[in-house]
Coordinates of C-alpha atoms and ligand atoms in Angstrom, one line a residue:
Chain A
M1 CA 199.1 -5.3 -46.2
S2 CA 199.1 -1.4 -47.4
L3 CA 195.6 0.3 -48.1
E4 CA 196.8 1.4 -50.9
K5 CA 194.7 -0.8 -53.8
K6 CA 196.8 -3.1 -56.2
D7 CA 197.5 -3.4 -59.6
E8 CA 195.4 -6.8 -59.8
Y9 CA 196.6 -7.1 -63.5
D10 CA 199.5 -5.7 -63.4
H11 CA 197.9 -3.4 -66.1
K12 CA 201.5 -1.1 -66.1
N13 CA 204.3 -3.4 -66.2
W14 CA 202.6 -4.5 -69.2
L15 CA 202.3 -1.0 -70.6
E16 CA 206.3 -0.8 -70.1
S17 CA 207.0 -3.5 -71.7
K18 CA 204.8 -2.6 -75.0
D19 CA 207.2 0.5 -75.2
L20 CA 204.7 2.4 -76.8
T21 CA 204.4 5.8 -78.7
P22 CA 203.2 8.0 -76.5
V23 CA 200.1 8.1 -79.2
E24 CA 199.4 4.0 -78.1
A25 CA 200.4 4.8 -74.4
T26 CA 197.4 7.1 -73.5
F27 CA 194.9 5.3 -76.0
L28 CA 195.6 2.6 -73.6
T29 CA 195.6 4.1 -70.6
A30 CA 192.5 5.5 -71.8
L31 CA 191.1 1.9 -72.8
I32 CA 191.5 0.0 -69.8
W33 CA 190.6 3.1 -67.5
V34 CA 186.9 2.8 -69.4
D35 CA 187.3 -0.9 -69.7
K36 CA 188.0 -1.5 -65.4
R37 CA 184.7 0.6 -65.4
L38 CA 182.1 -0.8 -67.8
R39 CA 183.8 -4.1 -69.1
I40 CA 183.4 -3.0 -73.1
V41 CA 185.5 -5.3 -74.1
D42 CA 182.6 -7.9 -74.4
Y43 CA 180.7 -5.2 -76.1
L44 CA 184.2 -4.3 -79.1
E45 CA 184.0 -8.3 -79.6
L46 CA 180.5 -8.7 -80.0
L47 CA 180.5 -5.7 -81.8
E48 CA 183.7 -7.2 -83.9
S49 CA 182.1 -10.4 -84.4
L50 CA 178.9 -8.3 -85.8
Y51 CA 181.3 -6.8 -88.5
Y52 CA 183.1 -9.8 -88.9
R53 CA 179.4 -11.5 -89.5
S54 CA 178.1 -8.9 -91.3
N55 CA 181.4 -8.5 -94.3
L56 CA 181.8 -12.4 -94.0
Q57 CA 182.5 -12.0 -97.6
M58 CA 181.1 -11.4 -101.2
P59 CA 178.5 -12.3 -102.2
K60 CA 177.9 -13.6 -105.7
S61 CA 175.7 -9.7 -107.4
H62 CA 171.9 -11.2 -107.5
T63 CA 172.4 -11.7 -111.1
E64 CA 175.5 -14.6 -111.3
Q65 CA 173.3 -16.1 -108.0
Y66 CA 169.2 -16.6 -109.5
D67 CA 170.7 -16.7 -112.9
L68 CA 168.5 -13.6 -114.2
D69 CA 169.9 -13.4 -117.8
N70 CA 169.7 -9.8 -117.3
K71 CA 166.1 -9.8 -116.9
F72 CA 165.4 -8.0 -112.9
W73 CA 168.9 -5.0 -112.7
Y74 CA 166.5 -2.4 -113.9
W75 CA 164.5 -3.0 -110.1
Y76 CA 168.2 -2.2 -108.7
A77 CA 167.2 1.5 -108.5
L78 CA 164.3 1.2 -106.1
Y79 CA 166.0 -0.7 -103.8
T80 CA 167.3 2.3 -102.5
L81 CA 163.8 4.1 -102.4
G82 CA 163.2 2.9 -98.4
F83 CA 167.5 4.3 -97.8
F84 CA 166.1 8.3 -99.5
S85 CA 163.1 7.7 -96.7
T86 CA 165.2 7.5 -94.3
L87 CA 167.7 10.4 -95.7
A88 CA 164.1 13.3 -96.5
Y89 CA 163.5 12.0 -91.7
V90 CA 166.9 12.9 -91.3
V91 CA 166.7 16.7 -93.8
A92 CA 163.3 17.2 -92.1
A93 CA 164.2 16.4 -88.3
I94 CA 167.4 18.9 -89.1
S95 CA 165.8 21.8 -90.3
G96 CA 162.5 21.6 -88.4
A97 CA 164.6 21.1 -84.7
L98 CA 166.2 24.6 -86.3
L99 CA 162.7 26.7 -87.1
G100 CA 161.3 25.3 -83.4
F101 CA 164.1 27.8 -82.4
Y102 CA 161.8 30.2 -83.2
Y103 CA 158.2 29.0 -83.7
V104 CA 156.6 29.2 -80.9
P105 CA 152.8 26.7 -80.6
A106 CA 150.2 30.1 -78.8
V107 CA 146.8 31.2 -80.9
G108 CA 146.9 34.2 -78.4
S109 CA 144.0 36.3 -77.9
A110 CA 144.4 36.7 -82.1
G111 CA 140.4 36.9 -82.6
P112 CA 138.7 35.0 -85.9
G113 CA 141.3 35.9 -89.0
E114 CA 143.9 38.0 -87.3
A115 CA 147.5 36.6 -87.1
S116 CA 147.7 34.4 -84.1
I117 CA 151.3 34.0 -82.5
A118 CA 151.8 31.1 -83.8
Y119 CA 151.2 33.0 -87.4
S120 CA 153.4 36.1 -86.9
Q121 CA 156.3 33.7 -86.1
I122 CA 156.1 31.5 -89.1
A123 CA 155.9 36.2 -90.9
F124 CA 158.9 36.0 -89.6
I125 CA 160.2 33.2 -89.5
M126 CA 160.3 33.9 -94.1
Q127 CA 160.0 37.8 -93.5
D128 CA 163.2 38.9 -91.5
L129 CA 165.3 35.7 -90.8
Q130 CA 168.4 35.0 -92.5
F131 CA 167.7 31.9 -94.5
G132 CA 164.3 31.2 -93.1
F133 CA 162.5 31.5 -95.4
M134 CA 165.0 28.5 -97.7
L135 CA 164.8 26.9 -93.9
R136 CA 160.9 26.5 -93.9
S137 CA 160.7 25.6 -98.0
I138 CA 164.0 23.3 -96.7
H139 CA 161.1 21.5 -94.0
R140 CA 158.1 21.0 -96.0
W141 CA 160.1 19.6 -98.8
S142 CA 162.1 17.5 -97.6
A143 CA 158.3 16.3 -96.1
Q144 CA 156.6 15.9 -99.3
V145 CA 159.7 13.6 -100.4
M146 CA 159.9 11.8 -97.2
T147 CA 156.2 11.0 -97.9
A148 CA 156.2 9.9 -101.5
A149 CA 160.2 8.4 -100.8
V150 CA 157.9 6.5 -98.4
F151 CA 155.0 4.9 -100.9
L152 CA 156.7 4.9 -103.0
H153 CA 160.1 2.2 -100.9
M154 CA 156.1 0.5 -100.3
L155 CA 155.4 -0.4 -103.9
R156 CA 158.5 -1.5 -104.5
V157 CA 158.8 -4.0 -101.4
Y158 CA 154.5 -4.3 -103.0
F159 CA 155.2 -5.7 -106.8
T160 CA 158.7 -7.4 -106.3
G161 CA 156.9 -9.8 -103.2
A162 CA 159.0 -8.7 -100.5
Y163 CA 157.0 -9.1 -98.2
K164 CA 156.7 -12.6 -98.9
E165 CA 157.7 -15.2 -95.0
P166 CA 159.8 -14.3 -92.6
R167 CA 159.1 -9.9 -94.3
E168 CA 155.7 -10.2 -92.0
L169 CA 156.8 -8.1 -89.4
N170 CA 158.4 -5.7 -92.2
W171 CA 154.8 -5.0 -93.9
L172 CA 153.5 -4.6 -90.5
L173 CA 155.1 -2.4 -89.2
G174 CA 156.0 -0.3 -92.8
I175 CA 152.3 0.1 -93.0
V176 CA 152.3 1.9 -88.5
L177 CA 155.4 3.9 -90.6
I178 CA 153.8 5.2 -92.8
S179 CA 151.1 6.0 -91.3
L180 CA 153.1 8.2 -89.0
T181 CA 154.1 9.4 -91.5
M182 CA 151.0 11.4 -92.4
V183 CA 150.1 12.0 -89.0
F184 CA 153.5 13.8 -89.4
G185 CA 152.6 15.7 -92.3
Y186 CA 149.0 16.7 -90.3
S187 CA 150.0 18.2 -87.7
G188 CA 152.5 19.4 -89.4
Y189 CA 150.1 21.6 -91.5
L190 CA 148.5 21.9 -88.5
L191 CA 151.1 24.4 -87.1
P192 CA 151.2 28.0 -89.2
W193 CA 147.6 28.3 -88.4
D194 CA 146.2 29.7 -91.2
Q195 CA 143.2 29.2 -92.9
L196 CA 143.8 25.5 -94.6
A197 CA 145.5 24.3 -91.6
F198 CA 142.2 25.4 -89.9
W199 CA 139.7 24.1 -92.0
A200 CA 142.1 21.3 -92.2
G201 CA 141.4 20.9 -88.4
Q202 CA 138.0 20.5 -89.0
I203 CA 137.7 18.2 -90.6
G204 CA 139.6 15.8 -88.8
V205 CA 138.1 16.7 -86.5
E206 CA 134.7 16.2 -86.8
M207 CA 136.8 12.8 -89.1
S208 CA 137.1 11.6 -85.7
L209 CA 134.7 12.5 -83.6
S210 CA 132.0 10.3 -86.7
I211 CA 133.6 7.5 -85.7
P212 CA 131.5 5.2 -84.1
L213 CA 131.1 4.7 -80.1
I214 CA 135.0 5.9 -79.8
G215 CA 134.4 8.9 -81.8
E216 CA 135.4 12.1 -79.2
W217 CA 137.5 10.2 -77.0
V218 CA 139.0 10.7 -79.7
A219 CA 138.2 13.8 -81.0
Q220 CA 139.1 15.1 -77.0
L221 CA 142.4 13.4 -77.1
L222 CA 143.5 14.5 -80.4
F223 CA 142.5 18.3 -80.9
G224 CA 142.2 19.3 -76.8
G225 CA 137.8 19.4 -77.3
F226 CA 135.1 19.3 -80.2
S227 CA 135.7 22.4 -81.9
L228 CA 139.2 24.3 -82.2
S229 CA 140.7 26.3 -80.4
Q230 CA 144.5 26.9 -77.9
A231 CA 144.1 22.9 -77.2
T232 CA 144.2 21.9 -80.8
L233 CA 147.9 23.9 -82.5
Q234 CA 149.3 22.8 -78.8
R235 CA 149.1 19.8 -78.9
M236 CA 149.8 19.3 -82.6
Y237 CA 152.9 21.0 -81.3
I238 CA 153.6 17.7 -79.2
L239 CA 153.0 15.2 -81.6
H240 CA 155.0 17.1 -84.2
V241 CA 158.3 17.7 -82.5
F242 CA 157.4 15.5 -79.5
L243 CA 156.1 12.1 -79.9
L244 CA 156.5 11.1 -82.9
P245 CA 159.7 12.1 -83.5
F246 CA 160.7 9.2 -80.5
V247 CA 157.9 6.6 -81.6
V248 CA 159.2 7.2 -86.2
T249 CA 163.0 7.3 -84.7
T250 CA 162.9 4.3 -83.0
L251 CA 160.1 2.8 -86.0
I252 CA 162.7 3.4 -88.2
A253 CA 165.5 2.6 -86.1
I254 CA 164.1 -1.6 -86.2
H255 CA 162.9 -1.9 -89.8
I256 CA 166.4 -1.0 -91.0
G257 CA 167.9 -3.4 -88.0
I258 CA 165.2 -6.1 -89.2
V259 CA 166.1 -5.7 -92.8
W260 CA 170.4 -5.9 -91.6
V261 CA 169.1 -8.9 -89.4
Q262 CA 167.6 -11.5 -92.5
G263 CA 168.8 -9.8 -95.4
I264 CA 167.0 -8.2 -98.8
A265 CA 164.4 -10.2 -100.0
E266 CA 166.7 -11.5 -103.1
P267 CA 164.7 -11.3 -106.3
H268 CA 164.3 -14.2 -108.7
Chain B
M1 CA 196.2 -11.9 -53.2
T2 CA 200.2 -12.0 -54.0
D3 CA 201.3 -10.6 -56.8
D4 CA 205.0 -11.5 -56.6
T5 CA 204.9 -13.7 -60.3
T6 CA 203.6 -11.7 -63.1
N7 CA 203.2 -12.6 -65.9
T8 CA 204.6 -10.6 -68.0
D9 CA 204.9 -12.6 -71.3
G10 CA 201.2 -13.6 -71.4
E11 CA 197.8 -11.6 -72.6
P12 CA 196.1 -10.7 -69.0
Q13 CA 192.9 -13.3 -70.2
T14 CA 189.5 -11.2 -70.2
D15 CA 186.8 -14.1 -70.7
G16 CA 187.6 -14.7 -66.7
G17 CA 190.3 -17.7 -67.8
S18 CA 192.4 -16.5 -65.1
G19 CA 192.4 -14.2 -61.9
P20 CA 195.2 -12.3 -60.5
D21 CA 197.8 -14.8 -60.0
G22 CA 196.6 -16.9 -63.4
S23 CA 199.3 -19.4 -64.1
E24 CA 199.6 -21.4 -67.6
A25 CA 197.7 -24.0 -65.3
D26 CA 194.8 -22.3 -64.0
Q27 CA 194.1 -21.5 -67.2
T28 CA 192.9 -24.9 -68.5
V29 CA 190.1 -25.8 -66.1
R30 CA 187.7 -23.5 -63.9
S31 CA 184.9 -25.3 -62.4
D32 CA 183.3 -22.5 -59.6
G33 CA 181.9 -20.1 -62.1
G34 CA 184.4 -17.2 -61.9
T35 CA 182.8 -13.6 -62.6
G36 CA 179.7 -15.1 -63.6
I37 CA 179.9 -12.4 -66.5
V38 CA 180.9 -13.7 -69.3
A39 CA 180.7 -18.0 -69.7
P40 CA 184.1 -19.0 -70.6
D41 CA 183.2 -21.4 -74.3
D42 CA 184.5 -24.0 -72.7
E43 CA 181.6 -23.5 -70.0
T44 CA 178.8 -22.6 -72.2
P45 CA 176.7 -25.3 -71.7
T46 CA 174.8 -26.8 -75.2
W47 CA 171.4 -26.6 -76.1
R48 CA 170.8 -30.1 -74.9
E49 CA 172.6 -29.2 -71.6
R50 CA 170.4 -26.5 -70.8
K51 CA 167.4 -29.0 -72.0
E52 CA 168.3 -31.6 -70.1
R53 CA 168.5 -29.6 -66.7
T54 CA 165.2 -27.9 -67.1
E55 CA 161.2 -28.4 -67.8
G56 CA 157.2 -27.2 -68.7
L57 CA 157.6 -24.2 -71.1
S58 CA 161.9 -23.5 -71.7
R59 CA 162.7 -27.1 -72.6
L60 CA 160.6 -26.7 -75.6
T61 CA 162.6 -24.1 -75.9
Y62 CA 165.5 -25.3 -75.3
E63 CA 164.1 -27.9 -77.3
Y64 CA 163.7 -25.3 -80.3
F65 CA 166.4 -23.8 -79.9
E66 CA 168.6 -27.9 -80.3
R67 CA 166.3 -28.0 -84.1
A68 CA 166.5 -24.8 -84.6
R69 CA 170.5 -25.4 -84.8
S70 CA 170.4 -28.7 -86.7
E71 CA 167.8 -27.2 -89.2
D72 CA 170.7 -24.7 -89.6
E73 CA 173.3 -26.6 -90.2
S74 CA 172.2 -28.7 -92.7
L75 CA 171.1 -25.6 -94.6
R76 CA 174.0 -24.9 -94.5
R77 CA 175.6 -27.9 -95.9
E78 CA 173.1 -27.7 -98.6
S79 CA 174.0 -24.9 -100.0
D80 CA 175.9 -25.2 -103.2
Y81 CA 177.0 -20.7 -102.5
V82 CA 180.3 -20.6 -104.1
E83 CA 183.2 -19.3 -101.7
R84 CA 185.2 -16.8 -102.5
D85 CA 188.1 -15.2 -102.1
V86 CA 187.3 -12.1 -101.3
L87 CA 186.0 -10.3 -98.6
A88 CA 184.4 -8.0 -99.4
F89 CA 184.0 -4.0 -100.9
P90 CA 186.8 -1.9 -98.2
T91 CA 184.5 0.4 -96.7
W92 CA 186.7 3.2 -98.3
P93 CA 186.9 4.7 -100.1
H94 CA 184.3 2.1 -101.6
E95 CA 181.6 1.7 -101.0
T96 CA 182.0 5.5 -97.9
V97 CA 182.4 7.2 -101.4
R98 CA 179.4 5.2 -103.5
N99 CA 177.4 6.1 -100.8
L100 CA 178.1 9.5 -100.2
A101 CA 177.4 10.5 -103.7
L102 CA 174.4 8.9 -103.0
T103 CA 173.4 10.5 -100.9
S104 CA 174.4 14.1 -102.1
F105 CA 172.8 13.6 -105.0
F106 CA 168.9 13.2 -103.0
V107 CA 170.4 16.0 -100.3
G108 CA 170.7 17.9 -103.3
M109 CA 167.1 17.3 -105.0
I110 CA 165.3 18.0 -101.6
I111 CA 167.5 21.3 -101.9
F112 CA 166.9 22.2 -105.4
L113 CA 163.4 21.7 -104.8
S114 CA 163.2 23.7 -102.0
A115 CA 165.2 27.3 -103.6
T116 CA 163.0 27.2 -106.8
L117 CA 160.0 26.0 -105.4
P118 CA 159.9 27.7 -102.2
P119 CA 156.1 27.0 -100.2
H120 CA 153.6 29.9 -99.1
I121 CA 151.2 30.7 -96.1
G122 CA 147.5 32.1 -96.4
A123 CA 145.6 33.9 -94.8
P124 CA 145.3 33.3 -90.7
A125 CA 143.0 31.7 -89.7
N126 CA 139.2 32.6 -89.4
P127 CA 136.6 30.5 -87.8
N128 CA 134.2 32.8 -89.7
S129 CA 134.9 32.5 -93.7
T130 CA 135.1 28.3 -95.2
P131 CA 137.1 29.2 -97.7
A132 CA 135.5 28.0 -100.7
I133 CA 138.6 25.0 -101.3
I134 CA 140.3 23.1 -98.0
L135 CA 142.5 20.8 -99.2
P136 CA 145.4 18.6 -96.5
D137 CA 148.1 18.3 -98.5
W138 CA 148.2 15.8 -101.8
Y139 CA 149.5 12.4 -99.7
L140 CA 146.1 12.9 -97.5
Y141 CA 144.1 12.5 -101.2
W142 CA 143.4 9.7 -100.9
S143 CA 141.2 9.1 -97.4
F144 CA 139.8 12.5 -97.9
G145 CA 138.7 11.0 -101.4
L146 CA 136.9 8.5 -99.3
L147 CA 135.3 10.4 -97.1
K148 CA 133.0 12.1 -101.1
L149 CA 131.1 7.9 -100.7
G150 CA 128.1 9.0 -99.5
P151 CA 126.7 7.7 -103.6
L152 CA 128.1 4.5 -102.6
N153 CA 125.9 4.1 -99.0
P154 CA 123.2 3.2 -100.3
E155 CA 122.4 -0.7 -100.3
L156 CA 121.6 0.0 -96.4
A157 CA 119.0 2.5 -98.5
I158 CA 116.8 0.2 -99.4
L159 CA 115.7 -1.2 -96.4
G160 CA 114.0 1.4 -94.1
G161 CA 114.5 3.8 -96.2
Q162 CA 117.3 5.4 -94.3
K163 CA 120.9 5.0 -93.9
L164 CA 122.6 3.0 -91.2
M165 CA 125.2 5.6 -90.5
A166 CA 126.2 8.5 -91.9
D167 CA 127.8 8.5 -95.0
R168 CA 131.5 10.8 -93.4
T169 CA 131.0 7.5 -90.9
Y170 CA 130.9 5.1 -94.1
G171 CA 133.8 7.4 -95.1
V172 CA 136.5 6.7 -91.8
L173 CA 135.1 2.9 -92.2
A174 CA 136.1 3.0 -95.9
N175 CA 140.1 4.2 -93.7
G176 CA 139.8 1.3 -91.8
V177 CA 139.0 -1.1 -94.7
I178 CA 142.4 0.1 -96.8
V179 CA 145.0 0.3 -94.5
G180 CA 143.9 -3.4 -92.8
A181 CA 143.2 -4.6 -96.8
I182 CA 146.9 -3.5 -97.1
T183 CA 147.9 -4.8 -93.8
V184 CA 147.0 -8.4 -94.8
V185 CA 148.8 -8.7 -98.2
P186 CA 151.1 -10.8 -96.2
F187 CA 149.1 -13.1 -94.5
I188 CA 147.1 -14.2 -98.4
N189 CA 149.8 -13.6 -101.1
K190 CA 152.5 -16.9 -99.7
G191 CA 154.8 -18.5 -101.4
S192 CA 158.3 -18.0 -103.3
A193 CA 156.9 -15.8 -106.1
R194 CA 158.8 -12.4 -106.1
R195 CA 158.2 -11.1 -109.5
P196 CA 155.0 -9.3 -111.3
V197 CA 155.1 -11.9 -113.9
E198 CA 155.6 -14.5 -111.3
Q199 CA 152.4 -14.0 -110.2
P200 CA 150.1 -11.1 -112.6
F201 CA 147.4 -11.0 -110.6
W202 CA 148.9 -9.7 -107.6
A203 CA 150.1 -7.8 -109.8
A204 CA 147.6 -6.8 -111.3
V205 CA 145.9 -6.9 -107.3
G206 CA 148.4 -4.4 -107.0
M207 CA 148.2 -1.6 -110.1
F208 CA 144.3 -1.3 -109.0
G209 CA 145.4 0.0 -106.0
V210 CA 147.4 2.4 -106.8
T211 CA 145.0 3.0 -109.6
L212 CA 142.5 3.2 -107.5
A213 CA 144.8 5.7 -104.7
F214 CA 145.5 7.9 -107.5
T215 CA 141.6 8.4 -108.5
L216 CA 140.5 8.8 -105.3
S217 CA 142.9 11.2 -105.0
M218 CA 140.8 13.1 -108.3
L219 CA 137.8 12.6 -107.1
S220 CA 139.0 14.3 -103.9
V221 CA 139.2 18.0 -105.2
K222 CA 136.4 16.7 -107.4
N223 CA 135.4 20.9 -107.8
L224 CA 139.0 22.1 -109.4
M225 CA 138.7 19.2 -112.2
P226 CA 137.9 19.9 -115.4
M227 CA 135.4 17.8 -116.3
N228 CA 131.6 15.8 -115.2
V229 CA 131.0 15.3 -111.9
H230 CA 129.5 12.5 -111.9
L231 CA 132.0 10.6 -114.9
L232 CA 134.4 11.4 -112.3
F233 CA 133.0 9.6 -109.5
D234 CA 131.9 6.8 -112.4
L235 CA 136.0 6.5 -113.2
T236 CA 136.9 5.9 -109.7
F237 CA 135.9 3.3 -109.9
L238 CA 135.6 1.9 -113.3
A239 CA 139.3 3.5 -114.0
P240 CA 141.1 0.6 -111.2
P241 CA 139.7 -2.5 -112.0
V242 CA 140.7 -0.9 -115.9
V243 CA 144.0 -0.8 -115.5
G244 CA 144.5 -4.6 -113.2
A245 CA 142.5 -6.4 -115.9
I246 CA 145.2 -4.8 -119.1
T247 CA 148.0 -5.2 -116.0
Y248 CA 147.2 -9.0 -115.2
A249 CA 146.1 -9.9 -119.3
V250 CA 150.2 -7.7 -120.6
L251 CA 151.7 -9.5 -117.4
K252 CA 150.1 -13.1 -118.4
T253 CA 151.5 -12.9 -122.0
M254 CA 154.7 -12.2 -121.7
R255 CA 154.7 -15.4 -119.4
E256 CA 154.1 -17.2 -121.7
G257 CA 157.7 -15.3 -123.7
Y258 CA 159.8 -15.6 -120.7
M259 CA 162.2 -19.6 -120.6
Y260 CA 161.8 -20.3 -116.6
D261 CA 165.2 -22.0 -115.9
L262 CA 164.5 -19.5 -113.1
N263 CA 166.2 -19.7 -109.9
R264 CA 163.0 -20.3 -107.1
R265 CA 164.7 -21.5 -104.5
Y266 CA 164.9 -18.9 -102.0
Y267 CA 168.7 -18.7 -99.6
R268 CA 166.7 -17.1 -96.1
L269 CA 170.6 -17.9 -94.6
R270 CA 174.5 -15.6 -94.0
P271 CA 176.9 -17.6 -96.8
P272 CA 178.8 -20.3 -94.7
K273 CA 181.6 -19.7 -93.6
Ligands
LIG301 C1 158.9 6.0 -92.6 C2 158.6 4.9 -94.0 C3 160.5 3.9 -94.3 C4 161.8 3.8 -94.2 C5 162.7 5.3 -93.0 C6 162.5 2.1 -94.7 C7 162.8 1.9 -94.9 C8 163.6 0.9 -94.7 C9 165.0 0.5 -95.0 C10 166.8 1.8 -95.7 C11 164.2 -0.6 -96.3 C12 165.7 -1.1 -96.2 C13 165.9 -2.0 -98.5 C14 165.4 -0.5 -98.9 O1 166.1 0.8 -99.4 O2 164.6 -1.3 -100.0 C15 163.3 -1.3 -96.0 C16 162.9 -2.1 -96.0 C17 161.9 -3.0 -96.1 N1 160.9 -2.3 -95.9 FE1 160.5 -0.4 -95.6 N2 160.4 1.6 -94.7 C18 159.6 2.9 -94.7 C19 158.9 2.4 -95.2 C20 158.1 0.9 -95.0 C21 156.4 0.4 -95.5 C22 155.2 2.1 -95.6 C23 156.5 -0.5 -96.0 C24 155.7 -1.4 -96.1 C25 154.3 -1.5 -95.8 C26 157.8 -0.9 -95.6 C27 157.8 -2.7 -95.0 C28 159.3 -3.0 -96.6 C29 160.7 -4.5 -96.3 C30 158.8 -5.7 -95.9 C31 161.5 -4.2 -95.8 C32 161.5 -5.7 -96.6 C33 161.9 -5.4 -98.5 C34 163.9 -7.2 -98.9 O3 163.9 -6.8 -97.8 O4 163.8 -6.5 -99.7 N3 158.2 -0.4 -95.7 N4 162.6 -0.2 -95.5

């Protein structure tokens, strides 16, 4: 018995018998190579049936199906607000990653009223960096637009009654999402460490402290103490560029996944 | 394992249905379990079979699954969904071009805003000098406004002449109340009504909420509003019910004018095959 491995499924002969072009042959060989190791046919098959199920046939238009006599069409534009939120989120993520190359979350040895390292990095981005002013502007605006879009999306869902059974879960998930979006905005607001940032942070600490029972614990966890310092800036930074991106991206994926599975609520 | 029968004509079976030396006969029945990765179709136990093999909670689960499947089946049979010959819009170019157009429009809008109204940066942080105006971003104004509800914290003052909790605690708790109220909406408002005219009350509640968010935001910037502060405070809580009432009246009236031949049924199912 030879120690050389047998081509158990005789792929080689099969390939030859098919008389393939070089492109086809390369493709198939690569496919077989990967499939032998990871058995991807199973997943491809799954994807394929998902694809066919989701594109089964062209449905009747909403107005047709529900005999709406054109009474509802003017709502339809609002159904894109969720997509718009996602899009603004993506733009913010890209511009934010670029800003992250230059920003440093450090107060340094700056005394009261002096420019901290964080502050001077923002100043650097705005004044010296090529395209930096625009970059910061895009990041700011995409965040604002995202929040506005999310809020309007929520109103759309409310006023079209789209939160009703079986979509309660997505409504709850949405509430988590809009809250996290605001925390995203808040933590980002503190990063430039200018007067507005500092005093917004101050209010944040005081608000946390006035939560009954767990106030002090929350203030310490989120702000790293009862007064603002380097620790605050660093925590806000980690929230803003590490924790929240992972969590929010995952939740958005689940949110949209649920919409895909359940389908859009039919207006009627 | 010998390879003397090279079946060059037959495709290899990827579902474990035939071994390396798979002759035609082998493909029909396999009872030894195969590789176990993917059960061949004809061997996948039905829900009934699975049910019979188990007991306790898993048995209950299978019983429910079986039920659910037959519910689907009967709904599908009752459905008057019209089959079409057309399968779908082609992804390219129809869907793709439309989506790209929407995307570029929205991204363009963001870039346009950024180019025309870039943000600036204030003085560096200074713990020793409180600025006259402290504000978060606009979308947090409503929450900020809730912190200024001190005057609404008095009922408890009647009791002992002092407030049960600090104004600030009161404001922070108010945040929780608002988020909680939004959370329970789907569990209170049930039924199949969707459009505002079908549910004037809930639409009115919605308009109440939107107006309250707006007036609270105005309240949070009260020192910037060109208006008597007490009037502003009163308006904060008077305007929302008024707007709600108007919404209710308008929708009720519209409702009278509508014919109700709308199909109220709600389809949870995908179209039948
Ligand atoms: C980061 C924020 C959010 C993103 C990216 C997002 C994204 C989306 C998208 C793309 C859809 C598909 C339909 C559409 O575009 O209108 C959708 C549907 C939905 N969203 Fe959101 N959403 C967000 C926040 C929220 C919030 C705050 C709520 C409510 C509290 C919410 C509740 C829902 C519900 C119930 C649906 C299903 C609506 C239907 O079937 O008609 N979402 N979401």
